[in-house]
Short mmCIF file of C-alpha atoms and ligand atoms in Angstrom, two decimals:
data_model
loop_
_atom_site.label_atom_id
_atom_site.label_comp_id
_atom_site.label_asym_id
_atom_site.label_seq_id
_atom_site.Cartn_x
_atom_site.Cartn_y
_atom_site.Cartn_z
CA MET A 30 -17.39 -4.39 17.86
CA LEU A 31 -19.21 -6.99 15.75
CA GLU A 32 -15.96 -8.84 15.00
CA ASP A 33 -15.06 -9.02 18.69
CA THR A 34 -18.52 -9.94 19.96
CA PHE A 35 -19.54 -12.50 17.36
CA GLY A 36 -16.23 -13.88 16.04
CA LEU A 37 -17.00 -12.58 12.55
CA VAL A 38 -14.45 -11.39 10.01
CA GLN A 39 -14.91 -8.01 8.35
CA LEU A 40 -14.21 -8.12 4.61
CA SER A 41 -14.02 -4.87 2.69
CA THR A 42 -13.60 -4.91 -1.08
CA GLY A 43 -10.48 -2.74 -0.95
CA ASP A 44 -8.76 -4.95 1.62
CA LEU A 45 -9.75 -8.09 -0.31
CA LEU A 46 -8.30 -6.76 -3.55
CA ARG A 47 -5.06 -5.62 -1.94
CA ALA A 48 -4.60 -8.98 -0.16
CA ALA A 49 -5.31 -11.02 -3.31
CA VAL A 50 -2.85 -8.92 -5.31
CA ALA A 51 -0.20 -9.27 -2.58
CA GLN A 52 -0.71 -13.06 -2.41
CA GLY A 53 -0.56 -13.34 -6.19
CA THR A 54 -3.62 -15.59 -6.48
CA GLU A 55 -5.05 -16.19 -9.95
CA ALA A 56 -7.83 -13.65 -9.40
CA GLY A 57 -5.35 -11.32 -7.71
CA LYS A 58 -3.15 -11.35 -10.83
CA GLN A 59 -6.17 -10.45 -12.98
CA ALA A 60 -7.13 -7.62 -10.61
CA LYS A 61 -3.57 -6.31 -10.62
CA ALA A 62 -3.46 -6.17 -14.41
CA VAL A 63 -6.75 -4.23 -14.54
CA MET A 64 -5.71 -1.78 -11.81
CA GLU A 65 -2.32 -1.16 -13.40
CA ALA A 66 -4.10 -0.31 -16.65
CA GLY A 67 -6.19 2.20 -14.68
CA GLY A 68 -9.43 0.24 -15.06
CA LEU A 69 -12.13 -0.78 -12.60
CA VAL A 70 -11.94 -4.34 -11.36
CA SER A 71 -14.95 -6.24 -12.73
CA ASP A 72 -17.63 -7.86 -10.58
CA GLU A 73 -16.45 -11.28 -11.85
CA ILE A 74 -12.95 -10.74 -10.48
CA VAL A 75 -14.24 -9.39 -7.14
CA ILE A 76 -16.53 -12.42 -6.80
CA ALA A 77 -13.63 -14.79 -7.62
CA ILE A 78 -11.51 -13.12 -4.91
CA LEU A 79 -14.38 -13.33 -2.44
CA ARG A 80 -14.87 -17.04 -3.27
CA ASP A 81 -11.21 -17.73 -2.40
CA ARG A 82 -11.38 -15.67 0.80
CA LEU A 83 -14.62 -17.23 2.10
CA ALA A 84 -13.02 -20.67 1.85
CA GLU A 85 -10.39 -19.72 4.46
CA PRO A 86 -10.97 -21.16 7.95
CA ASP A 87 -11.35 -17.83 9.78
CA CYS A 88 -14.53 -17.15 7.76
CA ALA A 89 -16.25 -20.30 9.05
CA ARG A 90 -18.35 -18.45 11.65
CA GLY A 91 -19.48 -15.85 9.13
CA VAL A 92 -18.33 -12.55 7.70
CA ILE A 93 -19.34 -8.92 7.63
CA LEU A 94 -19.27 -7.61 4.06
CA ASP A 95 -18.28 -3.95 4.03
CA GLY A 96 -18.71 -1.97 0.80
CA PHE A 97 -19.97 -4.97 -1.17
CA PRO A 98 -22.41 -5.49 -2.83
CA ARG A 99 -23.02 -1.95 -4.10
CA THR A 100 -25.34 -2.78 -7.01
CA THR A 101 -28.18 -5.20 -7.64
CA VAL A 102 -26.03 -7.05 -10.21
CA GLN A 103 -23.36 -7.59 -7.54
CA ALA A 104 -25.98 -8.72 -5.02
CA GLN A 105 -27.27 -11.34 -7.47
CA ALA A 106 -23.72 -12.55 -8.15
CA LEU A 107 -23.11 -12.73 -4.40
CA ASP A 108 -26.26 -14.80 -3.86
CA ALA A 109 -25.14 -17.20 -6.60
CA LEU A 110 -21.70 -17.50 -5.00
CA LEU A 111 -23.13 -18.20 -1.55
CA ALA A 112 -25.57 -20.75 -2.96
CA GLU A 113 -22.56 -22.80 -4.20
CA THR A 114 -21.77 -23.61 -0.55
CA ASP A 115 -25.35 -23.57 0.68
CA GLN A 116 -24.89 -20.24 2.44
CA GLN A 117 -26.92 -17.04 2.42
CA ILE A 118 -27.05 -13.47 3.65
CA ASN A 119 -28.46 -13.60 7.19
CA ALA A 120 -28.79 -9.86 7.63
CA ALA A 121 -28.55 -6.85 5.34
CA ILE A 122 -28.41 -3.80 7.56
CA SER A 123 -29.40 -0.36 6.33
CA LEU A 124 -27.90 2.39 8.50
CA GLU A 125 -30.27 5.26 7.84
CA VAL A 126 -28.82 8.76 7.97
CA ASP A 127 -29.93 12.08 6.43
CA ASP A 128 -27.75 13.15 3.50
CA ALA A 129 -26.70 16.37 5.26
CA ALA A 130 -25.59 14.46 8.36
CA MET A 131 -23.80 11.97 6.11
CA VAL A 132 -21.70 14.73 4.55
CA GLU A 133 -20.71 15.99 8.01
CA ARG A 134 -19.87 12.50 9.26
CA ILE A 135 -17.86 11.35 6.27
CA SER A 136 -15.96 14.58 5.69
CA GLY A 137 -14.94 14.71 9.39
CA ARG A 138 -13.57 11.24 9.74
CA TYR A 139 -9.98 10.06 9.93
CA THR A 140 -8.11 7.00 11.13
CA CYS A 141 -4.89 6.18 12.95
CA ALA A 142 -2.32 5.20 10.32
CA ALA A 143 -0.78 2.63 12.67
CA CYS A 144 -3.76 0.67 14.04
CA GLY A 145 -6.74 1.81 11.96
CA GLU A 146 -8.79 3.14 14.91
CA GLY A 147 -11.43 5.54 13.61
CA TYR A 148 -11.87 9.15 14.79
CA HIS A 149 -14.00 12.16 13.90
CA ASP A 150 -13.51 15.94 14.08
CA SER A 151 -16.88 16.48 15.80
CA PHE A 152 -18.00 13.18 17.28
CA LYS A 153 -14.96 11.19 18.41
CA ARG A 154 -11.75 13.06 19.08
CA PRO A 155 -8.82 11.28 20.74
CA ALA A 156 -8.30 12.15 24.45
CA LYS A 157 -5.03 13.89 23.50
CA GLU A 158 -5.21 15.80 20.22
CA GLY A 159 -3.30 14.01 17.45
CA VAL A 160 -2.49 10.94 19.57
CA CYS A 161 -4.29 7.63 19.07
CA ASP A 162 -6.13 6.46 22.23
CA LYS A 163 -5.58 2.85 21.29
CA CYS A 164 -1.93 2.59 20.24
CA GLY A 165 -0.35 5.99 20.90
CA GLY A 166 0.32 6.53 17.19
CA THR A 167 0.62 10.14 16.03
CA GLU A 168 0.08 9.77 12.30
CA MET A 169 -3.56 10.21 11.29
CA LYS A 170 -4.83 9.75 7.75
CA ARG A 171 -7.90 10.88 5.81
CA ARG A 172 -9.26 9.25 2.67
CA ALA A 173 -8.85 11.47 -0.37
CA ASP A 174 -12.48 10.85 -1.38
CA ASP A 175 -13.84 11.89 2.05
CA LYS A 176 -13.72 15.59 1.10
CA ALA A 177 -17.16 17.28 1.32
CA GLU A 178 -17.31 17.92 -2.46
CA THR A 179 -16.54 14.30 -3.27
CA VAL A 180 -18.99 13.01 -0.68
CA ALA A 181 -21.89 14.71 -2.51
CA SER A 182 -21.17 12.79 -5.72
CA ARG A 183 -20.65 9.57 -3.76
CA LEU A 184 -24.11 10.11 -2.24
CA GLU A 185 -25.60 10.57 -5.72
CA ALA A 186 -24.02 7.28 -6.80
CA TYR A 187 -25.38 5.67 -3.63
CA HIS A 188 -28.96 6.76 -4.33
CA ALA A 189 -28.78 5.71 -7.99
CA GLN A 190 -26.96 2.38 -7.69
CA THR A 191 -26.90 1.12 -4.10
CA ALA A 192 -30.19 2.25 -2.52
CA PRO A 193 -32.17 -0.22 -4.72
CA LEU A 194 -30.52 -2.98 -2.64
CA ILE A 195 -32.82 -1.99 0.24
CA GLY A 196 -35.79 -3.29 -1.76
CA TYR A 197 -33.77 -6.28 -2.96
CA TYR A 198 -33.02 -7.51 0.57
CA GLU A 199 -36.46 -6.49 1.86
CA GLU A 200 -37.97 -8.91 -0.64
CA LYS A 201 -35.66 -11.63 0.65
CA ARG A 202 -36.73 -10.80 4.22
CA ALA A 203 -33.11 -10.17 5.18
CA LEU A 204 -33.33 -6.41 5.65
CA SER A 205 -33.02 -4.61 8.98
CA ARG A 206 -33.10 -0.84 9.30
CA ILE A 207 -31.25 1.12 11.96
CA ASP A 208 -31.95 4.75 12.79
CA ALA A 209 -28.33 5.81 12.56
CA MET A 210 -28.92 9.48 13.41
CA GLY A 211 -28.53 8.73 17.11
CA ALA A 212 -25.61 8.16 19.49
CA ILE A 213 -22.82 5.75 18.53
CA ASP A 214 -23.50 3.52 21.59
CA LYS A 215 -27.17 3.15 20.71
CA ILE A 216 -26.39 2.30 17.07
CA ALA A 217 -23.80 -0.25 18.21
CA ALA A 218 -26.34 -1.86 20.56
CA ASP A 219 -28.98 -2.03 17.79
CA LEU A 220 -26.42 -3.59 15.43
CA GLY A 221 -25.53 -6.17 18.07
CA THR A 222 -29.18 -7.15 18.52
CA ILE A 223 -29.71 -7.60 14.79
CA VAL A 224 -26.57 -9.69 14.31
CA GLU A 225 -27.40 -11.79 17.38
CA ASP A 226 -30.86 -12.57 16.01
CA ALA A 227 -29.48 -13.22 12.50
CA THR A 228 -26.73 -15.61 13.65
CA ALA A 229 -29.20 -17.49 15.86
CA ARG A 230 -31.39 -18.27 12.86
ZN1 ZN B 521 -3.72 3.77 16.69
#
């Protein structure tokens, strides 16, 4: 919705890494070597990949960072990267959901393998069971780490490592909070308002 309405590009860390590896960029080659050795790609490599990607023309109107930064160290590195081109984070949006609701939401979600449209066992089922509303695809996929047991440990990691970013962006006056316990339409409308205000600044 935000991409369509505001002409922004959504960048997730996973997609960025895969694209850089596929393109064989310098940073992509480094990431590939680390991943093949079973290691975690360092913040330095992720930042280098992000630097390359942000320089591409489709990012000129701004980007939505999805899944990055996850730690204060990454947030500081991101600020330093953006400062190189006189840019900044216009809005850091905290979608606030109870942990119990989070487990239900994450463990129930799946996507169409063909077009990526998102669905949910309880909240957003396709009109015809097993058939994508958008493209008619019939293959649905679930992330391996979206199982309820795994979600609990992901939440622990979130509280320990990522939640401190709320204070980080609050101090920079970039933080907006959304009550994300409500209906999808209401959350989408609130998101739209925040991004509209942020891009107007
Ligand atoms: Zn589809």
